[in-house]
GROMACS .gro file of C-alpha atoms in nm:
model
  497
    1MET     CA    1   0.014  -0.001  -0.016
    2LYS     CA    2   0.170   0.324  -0.126
    3LYS     CA    3   0.164   0.620   0.141
    4TRP     CA    4  -0.026   0.918   0.064
    5THR     CA    5   0.105   1.211  -0.104
    6THR     CA    6   0.125   1.581   0.041
    7ILE     CA    7  -0.174   1.669  -0.183
    8ALA     CA    8  -0.394   1.425   0.003
    9PHE     CA    9  -0.273   1.600   0.367
   10THR     CA   10  -0.368   1.976   0.164
   11ALA     CA   11  -0.701   1.839   0.044
   12ALA     CA   12  -0.770   1.669   0.399
   13LEU     CA   13  -0.694   1.970   0.567
   14ALA     CA   14  -0.924   2.190   0.311
   15VAL     CA   15  -1.235   1.973   0.434
   16THR     CA   16  -1.149   2.015   0.802
   17VAL     CA   17  -1.122   2.389   0.745
   18THR     CA   18  -1.449   2.394   0.563
   19ALA     CA   19  -1.610   2.151   0.783
   20CYS     CA   20  -1.561   2.313   1.098
   21SER     CA   21  -1.657   2.657   1.000
   22SER     CA   22  -1.969   2.504   0.872
   23ASN     CA   23  -2.029   2.351   1.217
   24ALA     CA   24  -1.897   2.639   1.449
   25GLY     CA   25  -2.095   2.686   1.717
   26ASN     CA   26  -2.261   2.350   1.692
   27PRO     CA   27  -2.171   2.189   1.987
   28ALA     CA   28  -2.420   1.907   1.945
   29ALA     CA   29  -2.286   1.797   1.617
   30ASN     CA   30  -1.999   1.669   1.845
   31ALA     CA   31  -2.198   1.582   2.143
   32GLY     CA   32  -2.450   1.379   1.999
   33GLY     CA   33  -2.677   1.191   2.274
   34ALA     CA   34  -3.056   1.134   2.316
   35GLY     CA   35  -3.234   1.443   2.344
   36ALA     CA   36  -2.952   1.622   2.222
   37ASP     CA   37  -3.042   1.936   1.942
   38PRO     CA   38  -2.794   1.808   1.697
   39GLY     CA   39  -2.870   2.118   1.493
   40GLY     CA   40  -2.694   2.314   1.800
   41GLY     CA   41  -3.032   2.534   1.832
   42SER     CA   42  -3.069   2.604   1.432
   43GLY     CA   43  -3.327   2.332   1.397
   44GLN     CA   44  -3.097   2.220   1.141
   45PRO     CA   45  -3.055   1.811   1.109
   46VAL     CA   46  -2.689   1.696   1.098
   47THR     CA   47  -2.560   1.576   0.791
   48LEU     CA   48  -2.344   1.234   0.790
   49LYS     CA   49  -2.177   1.170   0.450
   50ILE     CA   50  -2.139   0.818   0.410
   51VAL     CA   51  -1.958   0.606   0.121
   52TYR     CA   52  -2.036   0.234   0.102
   53LYS     CA   53  -1.989  -0.014  -0.158
   54ASP     CA   54  -2.341  -0.121  -0.363
   55GLU     CA   55  -2.529   0.186  -0.102
   56GLY     CA   56  -2.571   0.458  -0.363
   57THR     CA   57  -2.837   0.669  -0.442
   58SER     CA   58  -2.905   0.497  -0.755
   59ASN     CA   59  -3.007   0.151  -0.516
   60ALA     CA   60  -3.374   0.250  -0.400
   61ALA     CA   61  -3.324   0.021  -0.128
   62SER     CA   62  -3.023   0.188   0.007
   63VAL     CA   63  -3.206   0.472   0.004
   64LYS     CA   64  -3.495   0.356   0.162
   65PHE     CA   65  -3.267   0.206   0.465
   66PHE     CA   66  -3.112   0.525   0.523
   67GLN     CA   67  -3.425   0.695   0.513
   68GLU     CA   68  -3.575   0.481   0.748
   69LEU     CA   69  -3.273   0.496   0.986
   70GLU     CA   70  -3.296   0.869   0.989
   71LYS     CA   71  -3.654   0.834   1.166
   72ALA     CA   72  -3.562   0.578   1.414
   73LEU     CA   73  -3.247   0.795   1.526
   74ALA     CA   74  -3.482   1.102   1.542
   75LYS     CA   75  -3.761   0.867   1.729
   76ASP     CA   76  -3.537   0.659   1.956
   77GLU     CA   77  -3.225   0.885   1.994
   78GLY     CA   78  -3.372   1.200   1.955
   79LEU     CA   79  -3.099   1.222   1.719
   80ASP     CA   80  -3.153   1.455   1.388
   81VAL     CA   81  -2.929   1.322   1.107
   82LYS     CA   82  -2.940   1.342   0.734
   83PHE     CA   83  -2.753   1.076   0.536
   84GLU     CA   84  -2.603   1.176   0.248
   85LEU     CA   85  -2.500   0.877   0.015
   86VAL     CA   86  -2.218   0.947  -0.172
   87ASP     CA   87  -2.188   0.771  -0.520
   88LEU     CA   88  -1.882   0.596  -0.676
   89ALA     CA   89  -1.817   0.502  -1.026
   90GLN     CA   90  -1.832   0.193  -1.146
   91GLY     CA   91  -1.566  -0.069  -1.175
   92SER     CA   92  -1.318  -0.125  -0.837
   93TYR     CA   93  -1.436  -0.022  -0.525
   94ALA     CA   94  -1.101   0.029  -0.383
   95GLU     CA   95  -0.966   0.196  -0.673
   96ASN     CA   96  -1.245   0.444  -0.646
   97LEU     CA   97  -1.254   0.510  -0.330
   98ASN     CA   98  -0.908   0.584  -0.317
   99LEU     CA   99  -0.955   0.846  -0.579
  100LEU     CA  100  -1.245   1.006  -0.428
  101LEU     CA  101  -1.031   1.057  -0.080
  102LEU     CA  102  -0.712   1.172  -0.252
  103GLY     CA  103  -0.965   1.437  -0.423
  104GLY     CA  104  -1.026   1.583  -0.089
  105THR     CA  105  -1.385   1.462  -0.038
  106ILE     CA  106  -1.347   1.283   0.296
  107PRO     CA  107  -1.704   1.150   0.426
  108ASP     CA  108  -1.823   1.090   0.785
  109ILE     CA  109  -1.844   0.736   0.723
  110ILE     CA  110  -1.645   0.507   0.515
  111TYR     CA  111  -1.662   0.184   0.431
  112PHE     CA  112  -1.335   0.041   0.308
  113GLN     CA  113  -1.257  -0.282   0.141
  114GLY     CA  114  -0.869  -0.271   0.131
  115GLY     CA  115  -0.695   0.076   0.119
  116ASP     CA  116  -0.748   0.184   0.504
  117GLN     CA  117  -0.424   0.122   0.617
  118GLN     CA  118  -0.264   0.422   0.431
  119MET     CA  119  -0.511   0.628   0.566
  120ALA     CA  120  -0.477   0.540   0.890
  121GLU     CA  121  -0.116   0.559   0.894
  122GLN     CA  122  -0.164   0.919   0.782
  123GLY     CA  123  -0.397   1.008   1.101
  124LEU     CA  124  -0.704   1.058   0.874
  125LEU     CA  125  -0.898   0.787   1.082
  126GLU     CA  126  -1.056   0.792   1.410
  127ASP     CA  127  -0.920   0.566   1.693
  128LEU     CA  128  -1.266   0.411   1.777
  129THR     CA  129  -1.130   0.281   2.124
  130PRO     CA  130  -1.260   0.551   2.359
  131TYR     CA  131  -1.580   0.582   2.156
  132ILE     CA  132  -1.613   0.180   2.225
  133GLU     CA  133  -1.539   0.216   2.601
  134LYS     CA  134  -1.842   0.434   2.654
  135SER     CA  135  -2.081   0.283   2.407
  136GLU     CA  136  -2.363   0.177   2.533
  137HIS     CA  137  -2.446  -0.080   2.319
  138LEU     CA  138  -2.204  -0.155   2.072
  139LYS     CA  139  -1.941  -0.274   2.330
  140THR     CA  140  -2.189  -0.567   2.446
  141ILE     CA  141  -2.217  -0.732   2.093
  142LEU     CA  142  -1.797  -0.733   2.021
  143GLU     CA  143  -1.720  -1.097   1.928
  144PRO     CA  144  -1.391  -1.177   2.065
  145HIS     CA  145  -1.188  -1.180   1.705
  146ASN     CA  146  -1.349  -0.824   1.667
  147GLN     CA  147  -1.173  -0.751   2.029
  148THR     CA  148  -0.864  -0.869   1.927
  149ARG     CA  149  -0.849  -0.711   1.634
  150MET     CA  150  -0.941  -0.365   1.727
  151ALA     CA  151  -0.648  -0.400   2.044
  152SER     CA  152  -0.428  -0.395   1.749
  153TYR     CA  153  -0.610  -0.196   1.486
  154PRO     CA  154  -0.847   0.026   1.630
  155TYR     CA  155  -1.001   0.208   1.340
  156LEU     CA  156  -1.244  -0.054   1.156
  157LEU     CA  157  -1.548  -0.200   1.273
  158TRP     CA  158  -1.709  -0.513   1.139
  159ILE     CA  159  -1.934  -0.705   1.377
  160LYS     CA  160  -2.022  -1.000   1.180
  161PRO     CA  161  -1.980  -1.385   1.203
  162LEU     CA  162  -1.664  -1.510   1.064
  163ALA     CA  163  -1.750  -1.590   0.759
  164PRO     CA  164  -1.500  -1.721   0.476
  165LYS     CA  165  -1.604  -1.760   0.132
  166VAL     CA  166  -1.746  -2.098   0.063
  167PRO     CA  167  -1.824  -2.281  -0.267
  168VAL     CA  168  -2.197  -2.335  -0.379
  169VAL     CA  169  -2.376  -2.552  -0.631
  170ARG     CA  170  -2.723  -2.597  -0.754
  171ALA     CA  171  -2.898  -2.913  -0.578
  172ASP     CA  172  -3.060  -3.076  -0.895
  173TRP     CA  173  -2.697  -3.073  -1.053
  174PHE     CA  174  -2.521  -3.225  -0.744
  175GLU     CA  175  -2.781  -3.474  -0.694
  176ALA     CA  176  -2.780  -3.569  -1.101
  177MET     CA  177  -2.405  -3.643  -1.116
  178ASP     CA  178  -2.254  -3.968  -0.944
  179SER     CA  179  -1.916  -3.763  -0.830
  180SER     CA  180  -2.110  -3.579  -0.573
  181LYS     CA  181  -2.159  -3.900  -0.325
  182ALA     CA  182  -1.741  -3.943  -0.379
  183LEU     CA  183  -1.696  -3.567  -0.304
  184THR     CA  184  -1.937  -3.600   0.022
  185ALA     CA  185  -1.733  -3.876   0.176
  186ASP     CA  186  -1.396  -3.729   0.105
  187PRO     CA  187  -1.350  -3.401  -0.060
  188SER     CA  188  -1.006  -3.443  -0.151
  189VAL     CA  189  -0.818  -3.241  -0.429
  190ASP     CA  190  -0.862  -3.589  -0.664
  191ASN     CA  191  -1.259  -3.598  -0.616
  192TYR     CA  192  -1.297  -3.247  -0.669
  193TYR     CA  193  -1.114  -3.244  -0.976
  194ALA     CA  194  -1.357  -3.570  -1.106
  195PHE     CA  195  -1.642  -3.332  -0.971
  196PHE     CA  196  -1.581  -3.057  -1.183
  197LYS     CA  197  -1.495  -3.259  -1.461
  198GLU     CA  198  -1.828  -3.468  -1.452
  199LEU     CA  199  -1.983  -3.145  -1.387
  200ALA     CA  200  -1.893  -2.948  -1.684
  201GLU     CA  201  -1.876  -3.262  -1.913
  202LYS     CA  202  -2.225  -3.410  -1.792
  203LYS     CA  203  -2.382  -3.080  -1.814
  204PRO     CA  204  -2.681  -3.146  -1.595
  205GLY     CA  205  -3.017  -2.921  -1.637
  206SER     CA  206  -3.036  -2.731  -1.930
  207GLY     CA  207  -2.742  -2.824  -2.119
  208LYS     CA  208  -2.495  -2.622  -1.909
  209PRO     CA  209  -2.240  -2.554  -1.716
  210SER     CA  210  -1.930  -2.396  -1.936
  211TYR     CA  211  -1.750  -2.452  -1.684
  212ALA     CA  212  -1.699  -2.618  -1.347
  213LEU     CA  213  -1.595  -2.301  -1.148
  214THR     CA  214  -1.555  -1.937  -1.164
  215ALA     CA  215  -1.409  -1.651  -0.950
  216ALA     CA  216  -1.419  -1.268  -0.956
  217GLY     CA  217  -1.088  -1.139  -1.084
  218ASP     CA  218  -0.812  -1.348  -0.928
  219ILE     CA  219  -0.791  -1.653  -0.717
  220ALA     CA  220  -0.845  -1.530  -0.387
  221GLU     CA  221  -1.177  -1.718  -0.402
  222ILE     CA  222  -1.066  -2.050  -0.521
  223ASN     CA  223  -0.810  -2.084  -0.285
  224THR     CA  224  -1.066  -2.088   0.009
  225ILE     CA  225  -1.132  -2.389  -0.128
  226PHE     CA  226  -0.777  -2.545  -0.201
  227ASN     CA  227  -0.526  -2.383   0.008
  228ALA     CA  228  -0.515  -2.590   0.327
  229ALA     CA  229  -0.543  -2.901   0.108
  230PHE     CA  230  -0.185  -2.814  -0.040
  231GLY     CA  231  -0.060  -2.742   0.328
  232LEU     CA  232  -0.106  -2.318   0.286
  233ASP     CA  233  -0.324  -2.352   0.580
  234GLN     CA  234  -0.139  -2.005   0.752
  235THR     CA  235   0.046  -1.716   0.561
  236TRP     CA  236   0.353  -1.825   0.710
  237ILE     CA  237   0.462  -2.185   0.684
  238LYS     CA  238   0.704  -2.338   0.908
  239LYS     CA  239   0.980  -2.535   0.755
  240ASP     CA  240   1.107  -2.879   0.852
  241ASP     CA  241   1.418  -2.643   1.016
  242GLY     CA  242   1.178  -2.451   1.235
  243THR     CA  243   1.212  -2.133   1.035
  244PHE     CA  244   0.882  -1.965   0.855
  245GLU     CA  245   0.879  -1.911   0.472
  246TYR     CA  246   0.588  -1.695   0.279
  247SER     CA  247   0.343  -1.957   0.180
  248ARG     CA  248   0.295  -1.803  -0.190
  249ILE     CA  249   0.632  -1.906  -0.248
  250SER     CA  250   0.669  -2.239  -0.102
  251GLU     CA  251   0.636  -2.609  -0.261
  252GLY     CA  252   0.266  -2.667  -0.176
  253GLU     CA  253   0.197  -2.299  -0.373
  254LYS     CA  254   0.354  -2.460  -0.672
  255GLU     CA  255   0.164  -2.781  -0.648
  256LYS     CA  256  -0.146  -2.581  -0.606
  257LEU     CA  257  -0.059  -2.343  -0.910
  258ALA     CA  258   0.003  -2.652  -1.124
  259PHE     CA  259  -0.350  -2.816  -1.020
  260TYR     CA  260  -0.505  -2.464  -1.124
  261ASN     CA  261  -0.333  -2.470  -1.449
  262LYS     CA  262  -0.489  -2.827  -1.503
  263LEU     CA  263  -0.833  -2.691  -1.454
  264TYR     CA  264  -0.781  -2.416  -1.663
  265LYS     CA  265  -0.619  -2.625  -1.938
  266GLU     CA  266  -0.925  -2.868  -1.951
  267GLY     CA  267  -1.193  -2.604  -1.971
  268LEU     CA  268  -1.309  -2.652  -1.595
  269LEU     CA  269  -1.206  -2.287  -1.442
  270ASP     CA  270  -1.359  -2.024  -1.634
  271PRO     CA  271  -1.135  -1.867  -1.891
  272GLN     CA  272  -1.226  -1.503  -1.830
  273PHE     CA  273  -1.206  -1.512  -1.452
  274ILE     CA  274  -0.930  -1.273  -1.452
  275THR     CA  275  -1.163  -1.009  -1.611
  276LYS     CA  276  -1.473  -1.105  -1.424
  277GLN     CA  277  -1.643  -0.858  -1.126
  278TRP     CA  278  -1.848  -1.008  -0.859
  279ASP     CA  279  -2.180  -0.911  -1.019
  280THR     CA  280  -2.071  -1.120  -1.396
  281LYS     CA  281  -1.912  -1.384  -1.167
  282GLU     CA  282  -2.309  -1.391  -0.988
  283ASP     CA  283  -2.477  -1.336  -1.309
  284ALA     CA  284  -2.270  -1.672  -1.510
  285PHE     CA  285  -2.394  -1.893  -1.186
  286TYR     CA  286  -2.751  -1.784  -1.219
  287LYS     CA  287  -2.757  -1.808  -1.563
  288GLY     CA  288  -2.578  -2.147  -1.555
  289GLU     CA  289  -2.262  -2.092  -1.717
  290ALA     CA  290  -2.067  -2.186  -1.399
  291GLY     CA  291  -2.149  -2.467  -1.190
  292VAL     CA  292  -1.970  -2.350  -0.877
  293ILE     CA  293  -1.885  -2.015  -0.709
  294THR     CA  294  -1.797  -1.884  -0.375
  295GLY     CA  295  -2.011  -1.647  -0.150
  296THR     CA  296  -1.948  -1.522   0.210
  297ALA     CA  297  -2.097  -1.763   0.462
  298GLY     CA  298  -2.422  -1.683   0.595
  299LYS     CA  299  -2.678  -1.419   0.518
  300ILE     CA  300  -2.503  -1.396   0.152
  301ILE     CA  301  -2.512  -1.769   0.113
  302ASP     CA  302  -2.907  -1.706   0.170
  303LEU     CA  303  -2.950  -1.437  -0.114
  304TYR     CA  304  -2.750  -1.659  -0.364
  305ASN     CA  305  -2.999  -1.940  -0.263
  306GLY     CA  306  -3.318  -1.739  -0.312
  307ARG     CA  307  -3.224  -1.600  -0.634
  308MET     CA  308  -3.092  -1.910  -0.787
  309GLN     CA  309  -3.452  -2.086  -0.660
  310GLU     CA  310  -3.633  -1.759  -0.823
  311LEU     CA  311  -3.470  -1.831  -1.158
  312GLY     CA  312  -3.442  -2.246  -1.099
  313GLY     CA  313  -3.750  -2.329  -0.912
  314GLU     CA  314  -3.774  -2.497  -0.561
  315SER     CA  315  -3.512  -2.814  -0.713
  316ALA     CA  316  -3.249  -2.504  -0.751
  317LYS     CA  317  -3.186  -2.430  -0.393
  318LEU     CA  318  -2.802  -2.476  -0.333
  319VAL     CA  319  -2.573  -2.721  -0.162
  320VAL     CA  320  -2.283  -2.596   0.051
  321LEU     CA  321  -1.957  -2.812  -0.047
  322PRO     CA  322  -1.716  -2.889   0.225
  323PRO     CA  323  -1.347  -2.761   0.176
  324ALA     CA  324  -1.085  -3.004  -0.018
  325LYS     CA  325  -0.885  -3.226   0.234
  326GLY     CA  326  -0.520  -3.289   0.192
  327VAL     CA  327  -0.204  -3.156   0.379
  328SER     CA  328  -0.500  -2.998   0.605
  329GLN     CA  329  -0.836  -2.891   0.532
  330GLY     CA  330  -1.018  -2.568   0.583
  331PHE     CA  331  -1.156  -2.242   0.438
  332GLY     CA  332  -0.819  -2.077   0.530
  333ALA     CA  333  -0.653  -1.923   0.837
  334THR     CA  334  -0.901  -1.595   1.039
  335ASP     CA  335  -0.611  -1.316   1.042
  336VAL     CA  336  -0.697  -1.164   1.377
  337THR     CA  337  -0.459  -0.866   1.354
  338LYS     CA  338  -0.722  -0.621   1.202
  339GLU     CA  339  -1.067  -0.649   1.009
  340SER     CA  340  -1.028  -0.682   0.648
  341ARG     CA  341  -1.294  -0.469   0.572
  342GLY     CA  342  -1.512  -0.239   0.773
  343LEU     CA  343  -1.654   0.067   0.885
  344ALA     CA  344  -1.458   0.398   0.962
  345ILE     CA  345  -1.509   0.729   1.122
  346SER     CA  346  -1.320   1.011   0.926
  347SER     CA  347  -1.082   1.204   1.197
  348GLN     CA  348  -1.189   1.497   0.979
  349SER     CA  349  -1.539   1.511   1.026
  350ALA     CA  350  -1.667   1.762   1.222
  351ASN     CA  351  -1.948   1.531   1.369
  352LYS     CA  352  -1.756   1.229   1.491
  353GLU     CA  353  -1.983   1.156   1.792
  354ALA     CA  354  -2.295   1.177   1.599
  355ALA     CA  355  -2.140   0.940   1.363
  356PHE     CA  356  -2.055   0.700   1.613
  357GLN     CA  357  -2.379   0.757   1.836
  358VAL     CA  358  -2.529   0.582   1.490
  359PHE     CA  359  -2.308   0.306   1.515
  360ASP     CA  360  -2.407   0.254   1.906
  361TYR     CA  361  -2.773   0.275   1.797
  362LEU     CA  362  -2.725  -0.008   1.530
  363ALA     CA  363  -2.579  -0.220   1.789
  364SER     CA  364  -2.919  -0.160   2.028
  365PRO     CA  365  -3.225  -0.383   2.049
  366LYS     CA  366  -3.444  -0.129   1.832
  367GLY     CA  367  -3.132  -0.084   1.575
  368GLN     CA  368  -3.077  -0.452   1.525
  369MET     CA  369  -3.491  -0.491   1.456
  370LEU     CA  370  -3.420  -0.228   1.169
  371ASP     CA  371  -3.076  -0.343   1.066
  372ARG     CA  372  -3.082  -0.713   1.120
  373LEU     CA  373  -3.491  -0.801   1.034
  374GLY     CA  374  -3.597  -0.528   0.802
  375TYR     CA  375  -3.946  -0.392   0.787
  376GLU     CA  376  -4.267  -0.516   0.927
  377GLY     CA  377  -4.506  -0.614   0.693
  378GLU     CA  378  -4.231  -0.653   0.423
  379ASN     CA  379  -3.980  -0.869   0.554
  380TYR     CA  380  -4.169  -1.013   0.874
  381ALA     CA  381  -4.483  -1.003   1.064
  382VAL     CA  382  -4.546  -1.024   1.460
  383VAL     CA  383  -4.760  -1.351   1.511
  384ASP     CA  384  -4.876  -1.387   1.836
  385GLY     CA  385  -4.613  -1.151   1.997
  386LYS     CA  386  -4.343  -1.331   1.804
  387ILE     CA  387  -4.142  -1.250   1.459
  388GLU     CA  388  -4.204  -1.433   1.168
  389LEU     CA  389  -3.942  -1.404   0.891
  390ASN     CA  390  -4.077  -1.445   0.508
  391ASP     CA  391  -3.946  -1.506   0.215
  392ASN     CA  392  -3.916  -1.155   0.107
  393TYR     CA  393  -3.652  -1.124   0.427
  394TYR     CA  394  -3.482  -1.468   0.317
  395ASN     CA  395  -3.450  -1.379   0.003
  396ASN     CA  396  -3.361  -0.992  -0.054
  397TRP     CA  397  -3.282  -0.850   0.329
  398TYR     CA  398  -2.914  -0.810   0.440
  399ALA     CA  399  -2.772  -0.613   0.740
  400ARG     CA  400  -2.574  -0.340   0.643
  401PHE     CA  401  -2.419  -0.309   0.952
  402TRP     CA  402  -2.396  -0.536   1.257
  403GLU     CA  403  -2.490  -0.878   1.272
  404PRO     CA  404  -2.357  -1.037   1.634
  405VAL     CA  405  -2.392  -1.398   1.661
  406GLU     CA  406  -2.675  -1.329   1.893
  407ILE     CA  407  -2.984  -1.100   1.814
  408LYS     CA  408  -3.106  -0.875   2.072
  409SER     CA  409  -3.435  -0.775   1.948
  410GLU     CA  410  -3.710  -0.618   2.154
  411ILE     CA  411  -3.955  -0.881   2.011
  412PRO     CA  412  -3.830  -1.280   2.019
  413LEU     CA  413  -3.804  -1.451   1.670
  414GLN     CA  414  -4.015  -1.726   1.597
  415THR     CA  415  -3.799  -1.806   1.319
  416PRO     CA  416  -3.455  -1.843   1.252
  417LEU     CA  417  -3.230  -1.558   1.071
  418LEU     CA  418  -3.062  -1.795   0.858
  419GLY     CA  419  -3.179  -2.023   0.580
  420GLU     CA  420  -3.076  -2.398   0.548
  421PRO     CA  421  -2.774  -2.291   0.348
  422GLY     CA  422  -2.655  -1.982   0.506
  423ALA     CA  423  -2.660  -2.181   0.861
  424LYS     CA  424  -2.472  -2.492   0.710
  425SER     CA  425  -2.240  -2.222   0.538
  426LEU     CA  426  -2.173  -2.087   0.912
  427GLU     CA  427  -2.166  -2.391   1.080
  428LEU     CA  428  -1.871  -2.554   0.830
  429ALA     CA  429  -1.679  -2.232   0.898
  430SER     CA  430  -1.719  -2.272   1.252
  431THR     CA  431  -1.591  -2.646   1.211
  432PHE     CA  432  -1.279  -2.539   1.078
  433TYR     CA  433  -1.202  -2.219   1.220
  434THR     CA  434  -0.801  -2.171   1.250
  435GLU     CA  435  -0.631  -1.851   1.360
  436ASP     CA  436  -0.347  -1.714   1.104
  437ASN     CA  437   0.015  -1.604   1.199
  438SER     CA  438  -0.014  -1.308   1.016
  439PHE     CA  439   0.100  -0.998   1.125
  440ILE     CA  440   0.022  -0.613   1.037
  441ILE     CA  441   0.321  -0.513   0.784
  442PRO     CA  442   0.566  -0.238   0.947
  443GLU     CA  443   0.544   0.088   0.778
  444GLN     CA  444   0.891   0.035   0.611
  445PHE     CA  445   0.829  -0.269   0.444
  446VAL     CA  446   0.428  -0.163   0.318
  447ALA     CA  447   0.556  -0.026  -0.067
  448ASN     CA  448   0.743  -0.330  -0.099
  449TRP     CA  449   0.487  -0.534   0.036
  450ASP     CA  450   0.256  -0.412  -0.223
  451ALA     CA  451   0.507  -0.469  -0.509
  452MET     CA  452   0.535  -0.780  -0.403
  453ASN     CA  453   0.169  -0.879  -0.406
  454ASN     CA  454   0.137  -0.738  -0.748
  455LEU     CA  455   0.438  -0.972  -0.866
  456TYR     CA  456   0.269  -1.263  -0.680
  457LYS     CA  457  -0.047  -1.177  -0.874
  458GLU     CA  458   0.142  -1.132  -1.221
  459TYR     CA  459   0.311  -1.484  -1.207
  460SER     CA  460   0.057  -1.664  -1.060
  461THR     CA  461  -0.206  -1.587  -1.356
  462ASP     CA  462   0.077  -1.668  -1.630
  463PHE     CA  463   0.148  -1.971  -1.414
  464ILE     CA  464  -0.219  -2.066  -1.438
  465THR     CA  465  -0.314  -1.966  -1.807
  466GLY     CA  466   0.016  -2.146  -1.927
  467LYS     CA  467   0.184  -1.820  -2.037
  468LYS     CA  468   0.489  -1.897  -1.823
  469ASP     CA  469   0.582  -2.253  -1.729
  470LEU     CA  470   0.571  -2.374  -1.379
  471SER     CA  471   0.933  -2.464  -1.424
  472GLU     CA  472   0.966  -2.089  -1.392
  473PHE     CA  473   0.844  -2.063  -1.036
  474GLY     CA  474   1.178  -2.061  -0.874
  475ALA     CA  475   1.256  -1.727  -1.093
  476PHE     CA  476   0.958  -1.614  -0.947
  477VAL     CA  477   1.083  -1.703  -0.600
  478ASP     CA  478   1.409  -1.518  -0.669
  479ALA     CA  479   1.209  -1.196  -0.762
  480TRP     CA  480   0.983  -1.165  -0.464
  481ASN     CA  481   1.288  -1.232  -0.257
  482ALA     CA  482   1.487  -0.956  -0.433
  483ALA     CA  483   1.180  -0.710  -0.434
  484GLY     CA  484   1.162  -0.684  -0.058
  485GLY     CA  485   1.044  -1.081   0.033
  486ALA     CA  486   1.390  -1.186   0.213
  487ASP     CA  487   1.357  -0.898   0.440
  488ILE     CA  488   1.040  -0.911   0.577
  489THR     CA  489   1.103  -1.306   0.587
  490ALA     CA  490   1.354  -1.222   0.841
  491TYR     CA  491   1.131  -1.001   1.000
  492ALA     CA  492   0.852  -1.241   1.005
  493ASN     CA  493   1.107  -1.494   1.213
  494GLU     CA  494   1.193  -1.242   1.447
  495THR     CA  495   0.817  -1.172   1.520
  496ILE     CA  496   0.594  -1.496   1.498
  497GLN     CA  497   0.579  -1.672   1.798
   0.00000   0.00000   0.00000
């Protein structure tokens, strides 16, 4: 991750001056609190700018949610706020967010999916620790892994279940194939290959799929299925001599890339996986072009399930597949150094207290009912004093903010929060949970780390597609070490206990 330039500081300071000037004499804008007048006696609501992936002004569901949240905050908290959704251009969210922030537009609330560390290093993200300590609700819903991550990196909040990417396939296709039983009994790499082979050749259903597996842009999603099977179950692999080496330069990585190359050459891996985005990946799955995709365990899998059944009928419900089994088995070790994605509050915001009050309210029983359950009459009904969730909830609703394991709803639930596929995916995620041994890359290595990861992406893509032969893997390792890998490996061996 590259450090920000001086222009970013200048832009941020300009925003700060403008924001502070516009809120001069407005103590409630920073004080917040139930019953406070956020307008500082002016009668004007506090405007909170928020940038959030997929939650823009063109999304009618997003606009409605934030309007309903405004009403709930006013009613329950006495907090008069106006959310201003900041739109980004189509394409890479992380890249477009970076352009927005470098251009001097720094919203009060920012959703990051990478790229946050460069802002934190420049002091542009608020340390949330004191806010959490004083909170009424939010501190009570933090999971242990959230607490561990916040202790070392207190800028991002993402209170969700541990939810790796998990593979899914249509049940009617799964049940139509002979290889499915063997895969269920023993999800070895060989049995996965046989399953993919039959899926692409037998083309169950409507004469599709064209290929067995697709992904969005790189191999990270596919790795969640296969990494552990090739012994890549942590970022740093302990060798026989007791020292650590980076997993991506190990012999296991080379073997895994050879397997991916085999899938690619035989047409089992989508030949356009490199250029696919998340939406085109999902579209290929819904259209039946791809037999298997990965999705985030939990609610996202239920959304996939609902959409697939809308298109293919009840028999098209989804089956969650296990991780491949080999040297080890799992969906990948969990990084507990920091949240990999999440919501932050800008340190430049003039309304930091009000922004965090929104966070805290969404952790309350009333806030959870809105965020987790949706709207009465649309997503659920109250029957005999209990909440009954309907198909519109299971197929369309998702929490935009916090999803603690235990929901504190004012009205008890009659029906479970997750459908069968979503629940199964989280069950598997829990079964195969392990902690990673990764660490936050020190600032002096950040630029090198960025370059090294780009080097890996370039080489790994070429190995998979056959542009480079795997006999050149040693050349990649040499290039990786020369780009800074040797220094970071030395640091890792001093750091990892």
